[in-house]
């Protein structure tokens, strides 16, 4: 799915080819992923299989979670990978910056030190190409019901995790995500203006939609009575074209679906992942070394099951949407 996320792939390969000296230095997840993407994109053979051995070895070396033969979660892996790439890029940038600053001390004094303030807060967080693709901004608004003061707090996200319900759609899941919640009883909000705990209304809005919108459906729910996680096979319709309304900056942000990671299996501790990917207007189905072309209408078979018990256990789990260029895109 990440390989067929074209802007991400192109920027990774560009970065890698422009920083060849880094590639020779330390091997890390970024260099291994770039190396894998290079192998795929420079492949002369029209068909075939490339096993991501080096990348997987590096992943296991770096994170013990992935060392065992236990079933691992694709969403946790995606989060770990993207955050790791960001860390690597930030380290490289700050190393390059300190090299620059040591080589031109006069400049450093003229501009004042730009790195870390006394209280340890970085002045300007680096916006990497990973951020440029996946990062959006949410705003968390809380309104005190006594004085009606609204407190807004922004937070960034690389993907959205949505609660799901039976026979719903992505649009309704997004509406629930942004719905107003009343904070009362034990959940009262401390209002700075009233200087006391007050009833309040809280809601989350998408302030800045990302270029690549990654939606994670929360299909694994902890069931108190069972004392374990259960897979929800709910039917959740994900459209090929998605409009994000109710965002702060645009009337509508339009998106087109280009990849789906599918969880196959009845529970969280065993199963299998496959992916559906759109490339050159054709949908492809990837199941390890088996790749086949599928009809666009076949994507619907991965929405989930309308009945509680069904023999179909192939359910869409992570959705990748790309922002469609329209007049309002920045």
XYZ file of C-alpha atoms in Angstrom:
330
model
C 0.000 0.000 0.000
C 2.855 2.399 0.807
C 4.668 1.551 -2.407
C 1.581 2.444 -4.439
C 1.213 5.690 -2.499
C 2.906 7.514 -5.364
C 3.930 10.827 -3.676
C 5.390 8.920 -0.719
C 7.299 6.522 -2.981
C 8.673 9.313 -5.191
C 9.797 11.436 -2.251
C 11.435 8.472 -0.535
C 13.358 7.553 -3.695
C 14.300 11.205 -4.323
C 15.511 11.660 -0.789
C 17.510 8.455 -0.987
C 19.163 9.271 -4.313
C 20.010 12.825 -3.155
C 21.561 11.542 0.059
C 23.607 8.620 -1.215
C 26.291 9.285 1.401
C 23.697 8.629 4.134
C 22.852 5.317 2.569
C 26.473 4.268 2.905
C 26.661 5.309 6.546
C 24.217 3.599 8.880
C 21.639 1.094 7.830
C 18.245 1.975 9.282
C 14.587 1.427 8.475
C 14.572 4.375 6.074
C 17.522 3.106 4.025
C 16.120 -0.442 4.015
C 12.698 0.713 2.859
C 14.219 2.956 0.178
C 16.421 0.108 -0.932
C 13.389 -2.174 -1.237
C 11.463 0.470 -3.223
C 14.506 0.926 -5.483
C 14.619 -2.815 -6.173
C 10.938 -2.869 -7.108
C 10.992 0.266 -9.261
C 14.184 -0.653 -11.148
C 13.070 -4.235 -11.782
C 13.476 -5.210 -15.437
C 11.206 -8.248 -15.195
C 7.554 -7.573 -15.834
C 6.396 -10.033 -13.163
C 7.953 -11.709 -10.181
C 8.414 -11.492 -6.460
C 10.811 -9.582 -4.217
C 10.998 -10.802 -0.624
C 11.572 -7.810 1.719
C 14.155 -9.782 3.710
C 16.560 -6.976 4.573
C 13.754 -4.654 5.624
C 12.102 -7.303 7.834
C 15.453 -8.220 9.410
C 16.089 -4.572 10.230
C 12.594 -4.202 11.664
C 13.092 -7.220 13.932
C 16.490 -5.970 15.010
C 15.066 -2.622 15.958
C 11.804 -3.571 17.590
C 11.419 -6.724 19.648
C 7.622 -6.743 19.155
C 8.198 -7.939 15.596
C 10.725 -10.636 16.534
C 8.299 -13.362 17.525
C 6.079 -15.454 15.320
C 2.984 -13.956 16.913
C 0.397 -12.149 14.822
C 1.201 -8.428 14.710
C -1.151 -5.543 14.034
C -0.827 -3.757 10.679
C -1.959 -0.433 12.138
C 0.637 -0.566 14.922
C 3.267 -1.442 12.321
C 2.266 1.503 10.097
C 2.414 3.873 13.069
C 5.767 2.559 14.166
C 7.222 2.767 10.648
C 6.064 6.326 9.900
C 7.204 7.637 13.283
C 10.547 5.885 12.889
C 11.055 7.465 9.437
C 10.245 10.887 10.920
C 12.773 10.329 13.745
C 15.501 9.331 11.297
C 14.824 12.352 9.047
C 14.833 14.698 12.056
C 18.122 13.286 13.338
C 19.736 13.645 9.918
C 18.449 17.225 9.566
C 19.632 18.287 13.018
C 23.043 16.704 12.424
C 23.316 18.578 9.118
C 22.222 21.777 10.853
C 24.794 21.496 13.629
C 27.468 20.824 10.984
C 26.383 24.011 9.231
C 26.357 26.013 12.442
C 29.825 24.898 13.492
C 31.167 25.818 10.058
C 29.661 29.327 10.148
C 29.758 30.623 13.729
C 29.107 34.268 12.724
C 25.775 33.366 11.201
C 24.827 31.494 14.323
C 25.255 34.560 16.519
C 23.521 36.881 14.059
C 20.349 34.813 13.989
C 20.451 33.789 17.595
C 20.425 30.117 18.579
C 17.457 28.426 16.965
C 17.624 24.989 18.497
C 16.198 24.355 21.945
C 14.839 26.967 24.366
C 15.717 26.931 28.045
C 12.530 25.089 28.910
C 13.408 22.354 26.453
C 10.771 23.193 23.844
C 11.929 23.110 20.265
C 11.238 26.312 18.419
C 10.413 25.023 14.943
C 9.517 21.372 14.478
C 10.916 20.048 11.240
C 8.289 19.285 8.610
C 9.585 16.232 6.774
C 8.214 14.780 3.543
C 6.513 12.111 5.676
C 4.580 14.922 7.388
C 3.833 16.583 4.054
C 2.125 13.416 2.868
C 0.345 12.085 5.926
C 0.047 14.797 8.546
C -3.212 16.584 9.191
C -4.303 18.791 12.069
C -7.233 18.170 14.399
C -8.665 20.850 16.635
C -10.152 19.867 19.952
C -12.792 22.426 20.962
C -14.222 22.561 24.485
C -17.008 25.021 25.280
C -17.815 25.829 28.904
C -21.603 25.716 29.295
C -21.533 28.324 32.030
C -19.507 31.173 30.490
C -19.547 29.850 26.902
C -15.803 30.338 26.477
C -14.370 28.023 23.814
C -10.924 26.536 24.378
C -9.324 25.103 21.240
C -6.281 22.845 21.193
C -4.648 21.684 17.975
C -3.008 18.300 17.574
C -1.400 16.629 14.603
C -2.220 13.161 13.304
C -0.743 10.751 10.745
C -3.888 8.610 10.608
C -7.411 8.655 12.021
C -8.689 5.722 14.107
C -12.455 5.482 13.846
C -14.937 3.600 16.023
C -17.241 1.475 13.890
C -20.843 0.322 14.091
C -22.753 -2.394 12.266
C -24.066 -1.425 8.789
C -22.445 1.988 8.762
C -20.232 3.940 6.393
C -16.974 5.859 6.620
C -18.980 9.081 6.369
C -21.097 8.186 9.422
C -17.976 7.034 11.338
C -16.369 10.423 10.580
C -19.552 12.222 11.710
C -19.448 10.327 15.014
C -15.756 11.165 15.337
C -16.622 14.875 15.084
C -19.823 14.736 17.109
C -20.371 16.882 20.198
C -19.951 15.172 23.545
C -21.193 16.620 26.838
C -18.782 16.536 29.761
C -20.665 16.335 33.054
C -20.765 14.492 36.380
C -17.230 13.076 36.975
C -16.068 14.262 33.555
C -16.533 17.981 34.152
C -14.051 20.329 32.498
C -11.870 22.775 34.450
C -12.674 26.148 32.907
C -9.855 28.673 33.311
C -12.278 31.589 33.075
C -14.699 30.287 35.719
C -11.737 28.869 37.724
C -13.806 25.790 38.525
C -15.075 22.501 37.159
C -18.005 23.081 34.819
C -20.224 21.169 32.449
C -18.895 21.562 28.925
C -19.316 20.422 25.358
C -16.391 18.933 23.519
C -15.867 18.103 19.880
C -13.065 17.190 17.525
C -12.814 18.749 14.070
C -10.397 18.232 11.228
C -8.703 21.586 10.884
C -6.279 20.733 8.116
C -6.919 17.592 6.066
C -3.776 15.688 5.038
C -2.702 14.992 1.468
C -2.910 11.247 2.139
C -5.728 10.402 4.511
C -5.150 7.093 6.313
C -8.220 5.737 8.091
C -7.901 2.890 10.575
C -11.130 1.073 11.415
C -11.171 -0.089 15.036
C -12.128 -3.685 14.308
C -10.606 -5.036 17.514
C -12.568 -4.261 20.653
C -11.825 -5.262 24.223
C -14.826 -7.133 25.633
C -14.877 -6.879 29.453
C -16.966 -10.043 29.964
C -14.619 -12.116 27.803
C -11.482 -10.497 29.161
C -10.001 -10.336 25.650
C -10.161 -8.595 22.295
C -12.787 -9.586 19.774
C -12.822 -8.843 16.080
C -15.820 -6.831 14.879
C -16.816 -8.084 11.449
C -19.224 -5.142 10.993
C -20.104 -4.045 7.502
C -18.588 -0.581 7.041
C -18.962 0.854 3.546
C -15.910 2.750 2.304
C -16.554 4.729 -0.882
C -14.078 4.996 -3.757
C -14.549 8.771 -3.623
C -14.816 10.430 -0.221
C -15.778 14.002 0.658
C -14.550 15.351 3.967
C -17.067 17.956 4.919
C -17.091 19.906 8.157
C -13.351 20.549 8.088
C -12.274 23.941 9.326
C -10.293 25.176 6.357
C -12.281 23.933 3.335
C -15.892 23.480 2.492
C -15.046 20.042 1.148
C -11.829 18.115 0.769
C -12.192 15.412 -1.861
C -10.351 12.122 -1.706
C -9.959 9.053 -3.868
C -9.339 5.562 -2.466
C -6.094 3.964 -3.708
C -5.328 1.181 -1.224
C -6.951 -1.020 1.397
C -5.192 -3.260 3.889
C -7.513 -6.177 4.628
C -7.461 -8.304 7.774
C -8.399 -11.919 7.042
C -9.403 -14.029 10.021
C -11.886 -14.251 12.852
C -9.800 -12.887 15.718
C -6.961 -10.519 16.643
C -4.308 -13.133 17.472
C -4.218 -15.045 14.229
C -5.040 -14.268 10.644
C -3.452 -12.799 7.583
C -3.170 -9.483 5.776
C -3.750 -8.844 2.094
C -3.953 -5.559 0.265
C -5.942 -4.056 -2.565
C -4.192 -1.374 -4.530
C -5.240 0.912 -7.356
C -2.565 1.446 -9.989
C -3.101 3.050 -13.404
C -6.875 2.839 -12.911
C -6.791 -0.916 -12.280
C -7.332 -2.646 -8.956
C -4.778 -5.261 -7.943
C -5.056 -7.830 -5.180
C -1.829 -8.626 -3.304
C -1.636 -11.771 -1.190
C 2.042 -12.393 -0.407
C 3.546 -13.604 -3.724
C 0.167 -13.918 -5.460
C -0.955 -10.848 -7.342
C -4.039 -10.692 -9.483
C -6.133 -8.064 -11.161
C -9.624 -7.623 -9.745
C -12.665 -5.765 -10.875
C -13.382 -2.465 -9.137
C -16.740 -3.853 -7.959
C -14.872 -6.596 -6.043
C -13.654 -3.938 -3.567
C -17.155 -4.017 -2.063
C -16.665 -7.592 -0.875
C -14.263 -6.251 1.777
C -16.766 -3.935 3.510
C -17.511 -6.536 6.196
C -20.407 -8.792 7.130
C -23.981 -7.611 7.648
C -24.681 -10.644 9.871
C -22.925 -11.400 13.131
C -21.719 -14.818 11.943
C -20.490 -15.120 8.399
C -18.017 -17.303 6.569
C -16.424 -14.188 5.033
C -13.634 -12.973 7.316
C -11.922 -10.588 4.852
C -12.573 -7.091 6.166
C -11.135 -3.707 5.215
C -8.938 -2.541 8.092
C -6.760 0.369 6.931
C -7.884 2.654 4.090
C -5.612 4.956 2.105
C -7.185 7.962 0.371
C -5.329 10.531 -1.715
C -6.485 14.127 -1.899
C -7.875 14.921 -5.331
C -6.486 18.158 -6.753
C -9.169 20.763 -6.920
C -9.149 24.531 -6.837
C -9.027 24.718 -3.073
C -6.033 22.447 -2.421
C -2.957 24.138 -1.131
